[in-house]
């Protein structure tokens, strides 16, 4: 498998995620000790999308994160440039819908959920019209984009005036000694676990390197603001292992 480097060539990054698509969600659970589920729910609460609103979930992978939005009524588009991830997501959704219909739950569950669609797309050239969405979210994906500032500007383009941006990304623990231990975990322990559990452990070596290279909370807030967003703020989760940045389009 071609392993992506920190220059983040789109073809290499997409190929890397294609290779791990089938076990991606399982390994996220293992490597985060289940915390990723809490982070997803936190993003959905912070986004606070109402029934009937349209949410763009970028870097959505298999669409697991997107389901947290549709559960309360909004419609969601899961967008990713990894075709392998999207294929796994579509297959799982179709299986879940068939199972629900077989148990007589299909119509009732669909009445309360929003719609979910899967679209292949690049964060630097989104295939959507201007102002198409009430909210745009990206979780653990901005770090993988070659030009985060340009991607944030493109997200602003497809968000309606008054709409919001929610960026969930690995960040910097606010307690220095704990952050030092966490960095050691990223560089030494996480790749070792991946070598035992993942079929493509190179992807998790890239994960550790890209997290260590990513800007801290205040610096990322400046990047978001420079892309044209306003009212930028953030909330730390798990002591800053993850930070959720929120912004508005004027």
Short mmCIF file of C-alpha atoms in Angstrom, two decimals, residues 9-93:
data_model
loop_
_atom_site.label_atom_id
_atom_site.label_comp_id
_atom_site.label_asym_id
_atom_site.label_seq_id
_atom_site.Cartn_x
_atom_site.Cartn_y
_atom_site.Cartn_z
CA UNK A 9 -0.81 14.18 -2.05
CA UNK A 10 -4.53 13.49 -2.60
CA UNK A 11 -3.96 10.28 -4.55
CA UNK A 12 -1.78 8.81 -1.82
CA UNK A 13 -4.18 9.80 0.96
CA UNK A 14 -7.20 8.39 -0.89
CA UNK A 15 -5.39 5.12 -1.67
CA UNK A 16 -4.35 4.79 1.97
CA UNK A 17 -7.95 5.12 3.17
CA UNK A 18 -9.23 2.81 0.44
CA UNK A 19 -6.92 0.12 1.83
CA UNK A 20 -8.27 0.33 5.39
CA UNK A 21 -11.94 1.03 4.61
CA UNK A 22 -13.32 -2.33 5.74
CA UNK A 23 -11.85 -2.18 9.26
CA UNK A 24 -11.61 1.59 9.65
CA UNK A 25 -14.44 2.07 12.16
CA UNK A 26 -13.44 -0.96 14.24
CA UNK A 27 -9.83 0.23 14.51
CA UNK A 28 -10.96 3.74 15.42
CA UNK A 29 -12.86 2.24 18.35
CA UNK A 30 -9.85 0.17 19.43
CA UNK A 31 -7.21 2.88 19.11
CA UNK A 32 -9.33 5.54 20.81
CA UNK A 33 -10.57 3.16 23.55
CA UNK A 34 -14.12 3.96 22.45
CA UNK A 35 -13.71 7.72 22.83
CA UNK A 36 -14.44 8.31 19.12
CA UNK A 37 -18.11 7.52 19.75
CA UNK A 38 -18.30 10.21 22.42
CA UNK A 39 -16.57 12.68 20.11
CA UNK A 40 -19.06 11.98 17.31
CA UNK A 41 -22.00 12.59 19.61
CA UNK A 42 -20.40 15.81 20.87
CA UNK A 43 -20.01 17.08 17.29
CA UNK A 44 -23.67 16.35 16.56
CA UNK A 45 -24.75 18.24 19.71
CA UNK A 46 -22.54 21.21 18.90
CA UNK A 47 -23.72 21.33 15.28
CA UNK A 48 -27.29 21.34 16.60
CA UNK A 49 -28.92 20.80 13.20
CA UNK A 50 -32.70 20.97 13.15
CA UNK A 51 -35.00 18.57 11.25
CA UNK A 52 -35.10 19.58 7.60
CA UNK A 53 -31.73 21.34 7.65
CA UNK A 54 -28.98 20.18 5.30
CA UNK A 55 -25.61 19.13 6.73
CA UNK A 56 -22.49 18.45 4.70
CA UNK A 57 -20.27 15.93 6.50
CA UNK A 58 -16.86 16.16 4.85
CA UNK A 59 -14.22 13.44 5.14
CA UNK A 60 -17.17 11.30 6.21
CA UNK A 61 -15.51 8.01 5.30
CA UNK A 62 -18.05 5.21 5.75
CA UNK A 63 -20.72 7.64 6.92
CA UNK A 64 -20.66 6.54 10.55
CA UNK A 65 -20.33 10.16 11.66
CA UNK A 66 -23.11 11.22 9.28
CA UNK A 67 -25.63 8.92 10.97
CA UNK A 68 -25.34 10.95 14.18
CA UNK A 69 -26.80 13.92 12.27
CA UNK A 70 -29.64 12.13 10.48
CA UNK A 71 -30.74 10.45 13.74
CA UNK A 72 -32.50 13.66 14.83
CA UNK A 73 -34.06 14.64 11.50
CA UNK A 74 -31.60 16.70 9.42
CA UNK A 75 -30.62 15.56 5.94
CA UNK A 76 -26.93 14.83 5.51
CA UNK A 77 -24.54 14.40 2.61
CA UNK A 78 -21.52 12.21 3.43
CA UNK A 79 -18.69 13.40 1.19
CA UNK A 80 -15.26 11.80 0.90
CA UNK A 81 -12.59 11.36 -1.77
CA UNK A 82 -11.96 7.72 -0.83
CA UNK A 83 -14.20 5.63 -3.06
CA UNK A 84 -13.42 2.57 -0.94
CA UNK A 85 -14.77 4.27 2.18
CA UNK A 86 -17.93 5.40 0.39
CA UNK A 87 -18.55 1.93 -1.01
CA UNK A 88 -18.34 0.39 2.46
CA UNK A 89 -20.68 3.08 3.82
CA UNK A 90 -23.29 2.59 1.08
CA UNK A 91 -23.20 -1.18 1.55
CA UNK A 92 -23.67 -0.94 5.33
CA UNK A 93 -26.55 1.53 4.95
#
